[in-house]
Coordinates of C-alpha atoms and ligand atoms in Angstrom, one line a residue:
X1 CA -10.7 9.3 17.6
X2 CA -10.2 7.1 14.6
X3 CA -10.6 3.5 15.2
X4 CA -7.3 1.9 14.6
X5 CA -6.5 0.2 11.0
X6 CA -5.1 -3.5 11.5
X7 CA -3.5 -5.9 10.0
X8 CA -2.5 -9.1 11.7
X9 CA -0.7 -10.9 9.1
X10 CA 1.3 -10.7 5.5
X11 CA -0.6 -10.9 1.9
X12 CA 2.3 -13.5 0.5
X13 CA 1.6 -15.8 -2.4
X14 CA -1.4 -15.1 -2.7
X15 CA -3.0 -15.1 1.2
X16 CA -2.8 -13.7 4.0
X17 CA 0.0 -15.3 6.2
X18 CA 1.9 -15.5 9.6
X19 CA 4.6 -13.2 9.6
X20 CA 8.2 -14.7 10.4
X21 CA 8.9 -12.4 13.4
X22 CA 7.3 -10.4 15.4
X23 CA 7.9 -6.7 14.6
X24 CA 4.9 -4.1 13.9
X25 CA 5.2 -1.3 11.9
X26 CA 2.7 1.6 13.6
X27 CA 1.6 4.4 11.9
X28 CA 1.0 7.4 12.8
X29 CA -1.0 10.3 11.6
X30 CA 0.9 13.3 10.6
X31 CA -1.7 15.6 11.7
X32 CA -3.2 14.3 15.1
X33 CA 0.3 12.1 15.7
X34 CA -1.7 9.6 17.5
X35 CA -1.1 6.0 15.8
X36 CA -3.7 5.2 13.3
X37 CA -2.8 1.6 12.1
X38 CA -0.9 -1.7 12.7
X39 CA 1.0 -4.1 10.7
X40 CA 3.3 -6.8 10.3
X41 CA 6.8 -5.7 9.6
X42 CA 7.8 -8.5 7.3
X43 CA 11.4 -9.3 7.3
X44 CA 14.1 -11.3 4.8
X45 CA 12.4 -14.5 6.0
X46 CA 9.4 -13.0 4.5
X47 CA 10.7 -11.8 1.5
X48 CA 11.8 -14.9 1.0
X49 CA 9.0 -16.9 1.2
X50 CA 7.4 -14.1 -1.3
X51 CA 10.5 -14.3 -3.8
X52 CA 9.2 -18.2 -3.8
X53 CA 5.6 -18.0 -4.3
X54 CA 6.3 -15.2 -7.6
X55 CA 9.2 -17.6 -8.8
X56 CA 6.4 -20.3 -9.0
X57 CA 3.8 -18.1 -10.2
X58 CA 6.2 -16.7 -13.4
X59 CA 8.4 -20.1 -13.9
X60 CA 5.1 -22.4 -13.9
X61 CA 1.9 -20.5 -13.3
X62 CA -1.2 -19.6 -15.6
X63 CA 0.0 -15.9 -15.5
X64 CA 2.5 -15.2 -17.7
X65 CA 1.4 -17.9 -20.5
X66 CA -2.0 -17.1 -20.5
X67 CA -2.9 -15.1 -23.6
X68 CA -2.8 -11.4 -23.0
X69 CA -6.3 -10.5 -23.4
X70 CA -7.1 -12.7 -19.9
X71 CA -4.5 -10.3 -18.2
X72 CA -6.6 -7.4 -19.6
X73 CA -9.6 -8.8 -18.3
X74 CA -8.2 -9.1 -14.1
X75 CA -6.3 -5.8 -14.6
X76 CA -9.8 -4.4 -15.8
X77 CA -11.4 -5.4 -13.1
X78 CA -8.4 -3.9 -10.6
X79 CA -9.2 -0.8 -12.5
X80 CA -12.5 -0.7 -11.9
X81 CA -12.7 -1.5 -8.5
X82 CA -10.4 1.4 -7.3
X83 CA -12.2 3.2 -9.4
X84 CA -15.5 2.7 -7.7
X85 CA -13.5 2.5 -4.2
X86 CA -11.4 5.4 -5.0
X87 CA -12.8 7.9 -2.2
X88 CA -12.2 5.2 0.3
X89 CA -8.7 4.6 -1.1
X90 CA -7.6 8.3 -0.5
X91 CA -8.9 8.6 3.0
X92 CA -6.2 5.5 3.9
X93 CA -3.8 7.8 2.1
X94 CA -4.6 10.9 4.0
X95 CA -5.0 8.8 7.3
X96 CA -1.4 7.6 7.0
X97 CA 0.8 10.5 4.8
X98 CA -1.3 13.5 5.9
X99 CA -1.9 14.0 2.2
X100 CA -4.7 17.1 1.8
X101 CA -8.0 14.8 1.0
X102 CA -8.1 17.0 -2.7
X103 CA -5.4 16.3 -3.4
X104 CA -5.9 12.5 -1.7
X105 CA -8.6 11.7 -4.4
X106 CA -7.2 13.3 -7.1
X107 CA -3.6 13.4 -7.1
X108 CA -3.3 10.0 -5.8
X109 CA -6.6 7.4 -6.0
X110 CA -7.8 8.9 -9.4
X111 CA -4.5 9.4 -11.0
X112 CA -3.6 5.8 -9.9
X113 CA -7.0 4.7 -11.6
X114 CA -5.8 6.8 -14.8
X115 CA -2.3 5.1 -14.6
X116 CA -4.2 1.3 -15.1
X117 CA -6.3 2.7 -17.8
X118 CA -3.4 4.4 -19.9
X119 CA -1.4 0.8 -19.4
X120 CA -4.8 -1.1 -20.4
X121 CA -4.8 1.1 -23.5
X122 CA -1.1 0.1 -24.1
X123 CA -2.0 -3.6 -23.4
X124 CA -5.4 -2.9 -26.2
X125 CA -2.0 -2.3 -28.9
X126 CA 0.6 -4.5 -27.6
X127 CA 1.9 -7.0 -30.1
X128 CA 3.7 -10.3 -28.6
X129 CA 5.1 -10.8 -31.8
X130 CA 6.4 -9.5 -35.0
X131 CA 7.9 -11.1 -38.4
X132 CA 11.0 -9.1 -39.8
X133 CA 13.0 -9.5 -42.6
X134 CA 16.3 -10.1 -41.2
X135 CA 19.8 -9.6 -42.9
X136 CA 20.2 -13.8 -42.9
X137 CA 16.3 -14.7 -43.0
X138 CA 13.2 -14.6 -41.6
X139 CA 13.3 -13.2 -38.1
X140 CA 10.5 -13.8 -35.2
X141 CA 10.5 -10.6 -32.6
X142 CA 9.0 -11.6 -29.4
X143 CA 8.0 -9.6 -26.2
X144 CA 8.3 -11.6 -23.4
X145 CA 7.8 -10.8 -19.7
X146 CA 10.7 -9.7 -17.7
X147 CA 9.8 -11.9 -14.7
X148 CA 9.7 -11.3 -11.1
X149 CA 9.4 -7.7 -10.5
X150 CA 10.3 -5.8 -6.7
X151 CA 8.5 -2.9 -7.1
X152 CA 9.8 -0.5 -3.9
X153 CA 7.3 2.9 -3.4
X154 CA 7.7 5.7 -1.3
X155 CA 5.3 7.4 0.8
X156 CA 4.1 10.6 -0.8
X157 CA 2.4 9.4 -3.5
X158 CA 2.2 5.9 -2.4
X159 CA -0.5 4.6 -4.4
X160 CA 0.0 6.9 -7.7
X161 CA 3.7 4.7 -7.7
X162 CA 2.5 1.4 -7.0
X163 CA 0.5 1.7 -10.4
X164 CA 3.1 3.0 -12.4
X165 CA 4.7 -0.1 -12.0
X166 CA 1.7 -2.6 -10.6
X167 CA -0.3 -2.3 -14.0
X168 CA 2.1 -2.4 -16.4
X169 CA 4.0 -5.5 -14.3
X170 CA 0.9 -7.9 -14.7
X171 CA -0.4 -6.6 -18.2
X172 CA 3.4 -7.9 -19.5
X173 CA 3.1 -11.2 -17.7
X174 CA 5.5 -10.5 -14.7
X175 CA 4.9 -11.3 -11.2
X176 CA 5.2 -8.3 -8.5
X177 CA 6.5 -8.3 -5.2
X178 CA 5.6 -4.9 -3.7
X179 CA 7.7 -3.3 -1.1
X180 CA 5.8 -0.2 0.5
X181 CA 7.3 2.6 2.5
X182 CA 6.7 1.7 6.0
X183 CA 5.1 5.4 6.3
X184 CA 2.0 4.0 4.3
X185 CA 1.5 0.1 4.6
X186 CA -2.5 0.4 4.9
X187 CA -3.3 1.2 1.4
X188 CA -0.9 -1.3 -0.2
X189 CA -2.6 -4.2 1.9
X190 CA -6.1 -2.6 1.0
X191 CA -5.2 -2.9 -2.8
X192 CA -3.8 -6.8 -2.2
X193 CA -7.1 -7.9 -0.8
X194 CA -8.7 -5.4 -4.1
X195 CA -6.3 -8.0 -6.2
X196 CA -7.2 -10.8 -5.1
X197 CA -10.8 -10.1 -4.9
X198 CA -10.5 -9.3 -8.8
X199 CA -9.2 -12.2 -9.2
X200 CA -5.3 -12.3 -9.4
X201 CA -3.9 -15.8 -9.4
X202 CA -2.1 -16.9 -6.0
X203 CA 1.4 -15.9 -6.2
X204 CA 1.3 -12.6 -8.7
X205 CA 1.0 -10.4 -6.6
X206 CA 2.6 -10.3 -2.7
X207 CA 3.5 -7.0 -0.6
X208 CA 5.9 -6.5 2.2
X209 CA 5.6 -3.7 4.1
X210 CA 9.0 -2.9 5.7
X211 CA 12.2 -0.8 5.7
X212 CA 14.9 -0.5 3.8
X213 CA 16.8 -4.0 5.2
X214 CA 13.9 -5.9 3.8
X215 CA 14.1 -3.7 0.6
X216 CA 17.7 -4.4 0.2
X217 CA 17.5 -7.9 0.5
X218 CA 14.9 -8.3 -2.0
X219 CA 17.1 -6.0 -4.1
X220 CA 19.9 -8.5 -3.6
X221 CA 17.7 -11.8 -4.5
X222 CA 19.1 -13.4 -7.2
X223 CA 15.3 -14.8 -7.8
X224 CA 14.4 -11.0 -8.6
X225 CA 14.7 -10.3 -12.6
X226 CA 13.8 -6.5 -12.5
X227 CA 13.7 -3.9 -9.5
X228 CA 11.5 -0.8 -10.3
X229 CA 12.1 1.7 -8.0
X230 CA 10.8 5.6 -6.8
X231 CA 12.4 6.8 -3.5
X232 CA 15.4 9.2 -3.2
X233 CA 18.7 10.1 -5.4
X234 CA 20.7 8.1 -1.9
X235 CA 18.2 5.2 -2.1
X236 CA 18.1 4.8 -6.1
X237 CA 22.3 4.8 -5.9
X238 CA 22.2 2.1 -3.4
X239 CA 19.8 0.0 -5.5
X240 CA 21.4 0.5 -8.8
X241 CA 24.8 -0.8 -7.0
X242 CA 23.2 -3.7 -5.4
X243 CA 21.5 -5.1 -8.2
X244 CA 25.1 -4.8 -10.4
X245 CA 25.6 -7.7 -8.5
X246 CA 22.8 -9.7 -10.6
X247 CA 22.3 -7.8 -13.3
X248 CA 19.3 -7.4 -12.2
X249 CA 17.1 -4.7 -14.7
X250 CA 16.5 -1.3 -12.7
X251 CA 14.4 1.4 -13.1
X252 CA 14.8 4.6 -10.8
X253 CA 12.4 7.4 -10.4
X254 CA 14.1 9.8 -8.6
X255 CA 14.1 13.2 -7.2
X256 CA 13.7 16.4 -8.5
X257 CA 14.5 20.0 -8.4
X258 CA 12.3 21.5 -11.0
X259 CA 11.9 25.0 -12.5
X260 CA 9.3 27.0 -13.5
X261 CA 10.9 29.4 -16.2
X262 CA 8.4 32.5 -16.4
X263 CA 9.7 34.7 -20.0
X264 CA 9.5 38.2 -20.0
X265 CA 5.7 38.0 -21.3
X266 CA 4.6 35.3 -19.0
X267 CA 0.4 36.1 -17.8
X268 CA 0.6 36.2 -14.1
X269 CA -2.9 34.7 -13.6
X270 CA -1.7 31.8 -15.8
X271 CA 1.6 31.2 -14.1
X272 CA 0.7 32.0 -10.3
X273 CA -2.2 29.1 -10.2
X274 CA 0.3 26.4 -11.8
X275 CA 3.0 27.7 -9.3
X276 CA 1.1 27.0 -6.5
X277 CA -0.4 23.9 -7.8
X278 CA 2.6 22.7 -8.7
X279 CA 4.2 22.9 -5.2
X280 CA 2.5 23.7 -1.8
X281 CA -0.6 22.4 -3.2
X282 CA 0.8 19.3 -4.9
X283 CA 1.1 17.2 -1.4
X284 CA 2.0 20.1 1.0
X285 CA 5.2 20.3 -1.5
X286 CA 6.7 16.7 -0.9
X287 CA 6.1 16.0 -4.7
X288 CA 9.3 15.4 -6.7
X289 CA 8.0 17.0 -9.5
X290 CA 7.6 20.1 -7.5
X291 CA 8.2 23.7 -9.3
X292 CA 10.5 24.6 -6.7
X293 CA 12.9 27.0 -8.1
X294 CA 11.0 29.9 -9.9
X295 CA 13.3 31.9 -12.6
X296 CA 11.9 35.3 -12.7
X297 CA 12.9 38.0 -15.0
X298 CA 14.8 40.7 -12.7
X299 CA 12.4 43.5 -15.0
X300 CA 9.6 41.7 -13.6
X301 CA 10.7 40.3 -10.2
X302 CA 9.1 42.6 -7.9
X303 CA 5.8 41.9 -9.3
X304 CA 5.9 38.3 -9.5
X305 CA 7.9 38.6 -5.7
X306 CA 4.9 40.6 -5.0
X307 CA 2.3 38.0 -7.0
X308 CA 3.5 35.2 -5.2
X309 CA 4.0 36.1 -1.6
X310 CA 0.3 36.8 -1.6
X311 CA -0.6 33.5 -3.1
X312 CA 1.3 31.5 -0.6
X313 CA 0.2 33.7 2.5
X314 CA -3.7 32.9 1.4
X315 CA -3.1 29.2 1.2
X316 CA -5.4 27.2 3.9
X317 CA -3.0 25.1 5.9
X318 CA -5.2 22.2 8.2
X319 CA -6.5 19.1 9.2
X320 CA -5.7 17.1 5.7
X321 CA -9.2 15.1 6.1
X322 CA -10.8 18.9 5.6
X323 CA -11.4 19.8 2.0
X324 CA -10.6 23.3 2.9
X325 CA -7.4 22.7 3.3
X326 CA -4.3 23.0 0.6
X327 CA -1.3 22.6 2.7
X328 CA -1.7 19.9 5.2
X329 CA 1.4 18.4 7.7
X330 CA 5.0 17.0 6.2
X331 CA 5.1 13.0 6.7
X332 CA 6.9 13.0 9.7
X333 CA 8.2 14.7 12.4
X334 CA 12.0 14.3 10.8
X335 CA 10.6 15.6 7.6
X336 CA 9.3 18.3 9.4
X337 CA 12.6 19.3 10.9
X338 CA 14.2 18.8 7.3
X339 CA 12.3 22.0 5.7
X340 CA 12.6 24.3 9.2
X341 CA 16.6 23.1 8.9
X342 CA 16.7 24.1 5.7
X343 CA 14.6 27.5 6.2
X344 CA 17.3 28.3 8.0
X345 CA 20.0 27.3 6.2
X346 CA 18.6 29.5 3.0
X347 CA 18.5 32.6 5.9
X348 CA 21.7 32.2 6.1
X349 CA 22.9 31.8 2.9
X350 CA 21.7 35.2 2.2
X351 CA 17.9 34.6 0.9
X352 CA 15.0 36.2 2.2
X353 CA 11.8 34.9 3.9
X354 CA 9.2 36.8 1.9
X355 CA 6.1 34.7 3.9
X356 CA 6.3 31.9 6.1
X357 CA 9.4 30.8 7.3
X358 CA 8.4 28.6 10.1
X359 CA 5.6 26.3 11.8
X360 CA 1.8 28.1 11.1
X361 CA 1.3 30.0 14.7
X362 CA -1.2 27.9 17.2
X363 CA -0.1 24.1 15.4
X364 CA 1.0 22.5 18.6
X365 CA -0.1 19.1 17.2
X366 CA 1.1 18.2 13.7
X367 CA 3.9 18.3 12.0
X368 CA 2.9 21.1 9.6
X369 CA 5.4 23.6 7.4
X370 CA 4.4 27.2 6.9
X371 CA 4.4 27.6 2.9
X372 CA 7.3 29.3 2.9
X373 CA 8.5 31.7 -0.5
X374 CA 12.2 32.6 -0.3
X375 CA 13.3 35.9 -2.4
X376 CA 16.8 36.5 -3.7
X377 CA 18.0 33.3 -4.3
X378 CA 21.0 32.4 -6.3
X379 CA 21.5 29.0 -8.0
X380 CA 24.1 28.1 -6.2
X381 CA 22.6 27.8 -2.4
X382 CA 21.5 24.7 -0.6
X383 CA 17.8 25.7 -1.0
X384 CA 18.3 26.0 -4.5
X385 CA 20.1 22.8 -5.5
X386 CA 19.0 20.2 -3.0
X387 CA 15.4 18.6 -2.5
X388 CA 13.8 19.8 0.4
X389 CA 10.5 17.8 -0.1
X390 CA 8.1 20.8 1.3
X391 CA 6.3 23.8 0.5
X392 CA 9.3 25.6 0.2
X393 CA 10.0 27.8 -3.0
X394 CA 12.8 29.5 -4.1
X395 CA 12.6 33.1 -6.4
X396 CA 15.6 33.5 -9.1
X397 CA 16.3 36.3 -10.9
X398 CA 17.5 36.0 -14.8
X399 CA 18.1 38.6 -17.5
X400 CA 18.5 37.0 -20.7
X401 CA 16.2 34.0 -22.0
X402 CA 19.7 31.9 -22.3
X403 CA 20.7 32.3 -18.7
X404 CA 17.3 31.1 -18.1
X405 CA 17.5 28.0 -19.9
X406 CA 21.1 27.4 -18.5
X407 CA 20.2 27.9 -14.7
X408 CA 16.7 25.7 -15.4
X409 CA 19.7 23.0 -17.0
X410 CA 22.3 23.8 -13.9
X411 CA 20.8 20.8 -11.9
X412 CA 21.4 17.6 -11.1
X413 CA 18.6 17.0 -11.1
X414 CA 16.1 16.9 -14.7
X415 CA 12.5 15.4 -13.8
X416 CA 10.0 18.7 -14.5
X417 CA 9.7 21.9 -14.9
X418 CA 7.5 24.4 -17.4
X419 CA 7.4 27.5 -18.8
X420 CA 5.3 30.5 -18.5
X421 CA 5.0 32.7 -21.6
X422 CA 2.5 34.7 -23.8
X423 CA 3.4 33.2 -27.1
X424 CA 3.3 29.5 -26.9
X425 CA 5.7 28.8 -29.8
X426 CA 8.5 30.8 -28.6
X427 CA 7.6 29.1 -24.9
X428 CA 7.6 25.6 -26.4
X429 CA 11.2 26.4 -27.9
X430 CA 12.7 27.0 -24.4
X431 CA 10.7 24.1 -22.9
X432 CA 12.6 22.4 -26.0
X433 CA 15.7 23.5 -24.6
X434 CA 15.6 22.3 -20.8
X435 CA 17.3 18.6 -20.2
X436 CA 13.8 17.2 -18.1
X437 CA 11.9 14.4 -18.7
X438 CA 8.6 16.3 -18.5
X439 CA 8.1 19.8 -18.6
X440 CA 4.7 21.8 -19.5
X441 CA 3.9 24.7 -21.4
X442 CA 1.6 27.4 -19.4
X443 CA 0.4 24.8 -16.7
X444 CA 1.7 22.6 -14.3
X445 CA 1.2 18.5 -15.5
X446 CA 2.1 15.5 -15.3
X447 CA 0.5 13.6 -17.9
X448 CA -0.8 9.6 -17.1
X449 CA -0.6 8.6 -21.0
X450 CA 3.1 10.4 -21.8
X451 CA 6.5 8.7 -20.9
X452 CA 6.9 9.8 -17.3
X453 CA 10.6 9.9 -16.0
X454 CA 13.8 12.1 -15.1
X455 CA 17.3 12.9 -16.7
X456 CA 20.0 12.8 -14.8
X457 CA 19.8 12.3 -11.1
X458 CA 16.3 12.1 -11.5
X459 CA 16.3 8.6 -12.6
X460 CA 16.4 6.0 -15.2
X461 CA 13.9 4.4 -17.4
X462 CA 10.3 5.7 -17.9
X463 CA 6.9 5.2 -16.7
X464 CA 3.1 5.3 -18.1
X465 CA 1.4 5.1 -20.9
X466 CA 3.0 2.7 -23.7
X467 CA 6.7 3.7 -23.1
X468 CA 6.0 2.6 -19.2
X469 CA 4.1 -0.8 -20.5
X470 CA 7.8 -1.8 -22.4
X471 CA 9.8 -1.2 -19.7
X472 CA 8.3 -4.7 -18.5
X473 CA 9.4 -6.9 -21.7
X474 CA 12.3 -8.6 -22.6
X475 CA 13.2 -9.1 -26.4
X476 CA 13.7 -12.8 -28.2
X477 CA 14.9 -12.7 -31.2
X478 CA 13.8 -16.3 -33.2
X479 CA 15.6 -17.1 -36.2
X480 CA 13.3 -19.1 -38.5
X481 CA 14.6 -21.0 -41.3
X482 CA 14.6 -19.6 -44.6
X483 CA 11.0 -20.5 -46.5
X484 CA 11.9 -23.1 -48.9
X485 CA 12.5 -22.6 -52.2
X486 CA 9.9 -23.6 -54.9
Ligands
LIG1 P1 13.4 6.7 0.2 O1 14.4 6.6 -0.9 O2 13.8 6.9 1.6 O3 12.5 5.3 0.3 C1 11.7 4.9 -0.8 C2 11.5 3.4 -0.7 O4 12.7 2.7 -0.8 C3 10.9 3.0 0.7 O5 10.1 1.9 0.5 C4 12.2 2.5 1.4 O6 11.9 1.6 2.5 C5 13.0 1.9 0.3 N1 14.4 1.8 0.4 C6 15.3 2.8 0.9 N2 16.5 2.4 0.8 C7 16.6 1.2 0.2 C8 17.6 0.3 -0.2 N3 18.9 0.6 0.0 N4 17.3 -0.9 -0.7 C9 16.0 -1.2 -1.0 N5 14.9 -0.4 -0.6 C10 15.2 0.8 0.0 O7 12.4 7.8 -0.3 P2 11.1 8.4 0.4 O8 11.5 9.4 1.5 O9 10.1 7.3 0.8 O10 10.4 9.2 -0.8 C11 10.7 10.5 -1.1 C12 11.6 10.5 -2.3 O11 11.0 9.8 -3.4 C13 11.9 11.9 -2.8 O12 13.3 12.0 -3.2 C14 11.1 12.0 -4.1 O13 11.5 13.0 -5.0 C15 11.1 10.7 -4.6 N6 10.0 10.4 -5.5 C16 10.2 10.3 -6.8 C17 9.1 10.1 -7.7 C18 9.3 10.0 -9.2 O14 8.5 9.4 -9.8 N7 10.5 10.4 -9.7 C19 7.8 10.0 -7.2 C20 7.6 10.1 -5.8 C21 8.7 10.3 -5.0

């Protein structure tokens, strides 16, 4: 039995403080479903009080008009701390999302880690300000902070999200209030007490874990300047209408419904790894850059059907804490019901279970998904189209490279995807050719220092790297008077 993680109060402005009501958020493991940790579940009050304390800390505080190389130096230290902490960190992850512990330390702690040190490199090039030549005289650019930042994270990859938008936020100058997922408070109030150990001035940084009613208020605060966002395609609609109001800044990272295009001379023992990394065993499948929809030449479908089925029957489904295991429980219980429902719905649409199909024989306890590959699958069903956020893959046959590229586009979706093919070149001219905002040649990656983001439903704006440091700036443009003449 796992001693119980808690939290008594709220980390707002800066300290740890009485929450305004008395609701707890529990959480509960995924795999033992007993709960495994306790916190505050802060309200509008709250948020609030938090929307005060960053307002101070941007409108008057050191933070902001401090010279950017002190920034560097606390978001150094932030960096290095989950570095050295980072095996800790991803056993809080896997205690609260059922994340495998592999995939715990490097898919989430590391890649977090990597996120801060790709937006420190940024920060090591960023210029505050530029002289230009302008069309009437001398022109002063400046890059200023946006301001007060709500940065709302889902579960899944909780701490891999928070960085996208935590390190770039204070390297700019901004102040962040972070909204968790109520699925995994733990970790976000382990990396506030990180924060401020490193140093963060009172007020930069508060979190607030809740539900969407404390989300939407902050959404709706008129004291918020940008909200940047990664949840669902229902959520990211919601957000993007409520901060209209304000014209708040948004930026969405969204869903996905990716494909994996394998060409007629795609190597097998290239593309079958990437496959399966890039869905059951990338968070039992509740990625949203998962490779869920697999466009297979119909010359070559029976032996990739073949290929594949294998692969997924052989994958080690447990306890997540166990290294052995790939595929560990879905989130919740109602996430668990959202793949069997959707299992069946793809049964009846026509599409064939080829393995798994159900919950793994014997799991009693845990809300675990059987990696599950579905065979004859047209674009047009359910289980083709919608997220399902499990390890639940769809096979598509295609004859001509064309129809390829048009069922990989024939999505609302446009986050990732890759493609699988013997000769690079000609594979990096269809990768060309999909609408996504990432997609990888022979592999399955998602790359910490390259402009991370989706078309279409997928979202709006990008993160990491130097593209994810600028989405945190506002532009002033200074007129200077002309020099005088001699
Ligand atoms: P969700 O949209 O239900 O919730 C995400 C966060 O938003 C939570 O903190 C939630 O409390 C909050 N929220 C929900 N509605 C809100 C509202 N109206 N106003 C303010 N806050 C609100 O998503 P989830 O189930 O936690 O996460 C899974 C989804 O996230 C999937 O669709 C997945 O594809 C997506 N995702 C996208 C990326 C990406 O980078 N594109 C990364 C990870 C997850």
């Amino acid at each position: 039995m796992t001693d119980i993680v808690e939290y008594r109060k709220l980390f707002i402005g800066g300290e740890w403080t009485e929450p305004a009501g008395d609701d707890i958020i529990e959480v509960v493991s995924p795999h033992s479903e007993q709960v495994v940790g306790r916190v505050p579940h802060a309200t509008p009050e709250d948020a609030d009080r938090a929307v005060a304390a960053a307002r101070e800390a941007f409108d008057k505080g050191p933070w902001p008009r401090m010279p950017i190389a002190g920034r560097i130096e606390v978001v150094t230290r932030i960096k290095d701390a989950l570095a050295a902490r980072h095996q800790e960190l991803a056993e809080l992850v896997t205690l609260q999302n059922g994340s495998p512990i592999l995939f715990s330390v490097r898919g989430q702690a590391l890649s977090a880690v990597g996120v801060f040190a790709t937006a420190l490199a940024a920060a090591a090039q960023f210029k505050e300000e530029d002289e230009r030549q302008g069309t009437g005289g001398p022109v002063l650019v400046r890059r200023e902070p946006v301001g007060v930042v709500a940065a709302i994270t889902p579960w899944n990859v909780p701490q891999l999200t928070i960085a996208g938008k935590l390190a770039p936020a204070l390297l700019a100058g901004c102040t962040v209030i972070l909204k968790p997922s109520p699925e995994t408070p733990l970790d976000a109030n382990w990396l506030a007490e990180l924060c401020a150990d490193a140093g963060l001035p009172a007020g930069v940084l508060s979190v607030l874990p809740a539900g969407r009613e404390t989300g939407a208020h902050l959404v709706a605060h008129p004291g918020i300047d940008k909200v940047a966002f990664t949840g669902s395609v229902g959520a990211g609609k919601a957000i993007m209408a409520a901060a209209a109001q304000n014209l708040t800044r948004v930026s969405l990272e969204l869903g996905g419904k990716s494909a994996a295009i394998l060409l007629d001379d795609a190597d097998l023992s290239v593309a079958v790894p990437a496959i399966v990394g890039g869905t059951c065993a990338a968070n039992s499948g509740q990625a949203c850059v998962a490779l869920t929809r697999v466009l297979v030449p119909a010359s070559r479908y029976d032996e990739v059907a073949a290929v594949l089925t294998g692969a997924f029957a052989g994958l080690e489904v447990g306890d997540p804490s166990d290294p052995a295991s790939v595929v560990g429980p879905m989130v919740t219980k109602d996430q668990q019901q959202r793949n069997l429902d959707y299992i069946r719905i793809g049964q009846e649409e026509g599409a064939k279970v080829l393995t798994g199909g159900g919950i793994p024989e014997g799991r009693t306890t845990g809300w675990y998904v059987e990696p599950t590959l579905f065979g004859d699958v047209t674009n047009d069903m359910r289980i083709a189209r919608e997220e399902i956020f499990g390890p639940v893959v769809c096979l598509i046959r295609y004859e001509t490279q064309d129809e390829a590229v048009a069922l990989a586009n024939d999505s609302e979706f446009g986050l990732s995807g890759a493609v699988f093919g013997a000769d690079a070149e000609r594979a990096t001219e269809v990768a060309r050719q999909v609408r996504t905002g990432t997609i990888t040649v022979n592999g399955f990656r998602l790359d910490l220092a390259a402009p991370f983001g989706g078309y279409k439903n997928s979202g709006i704006g990008r993160e990491f790297g130097p593209e994810g440091l600028a989405a945190y700036f506002e532009y002033k443009t200074v007129n200077l008077p002309a020099p005088a003449k001699a």
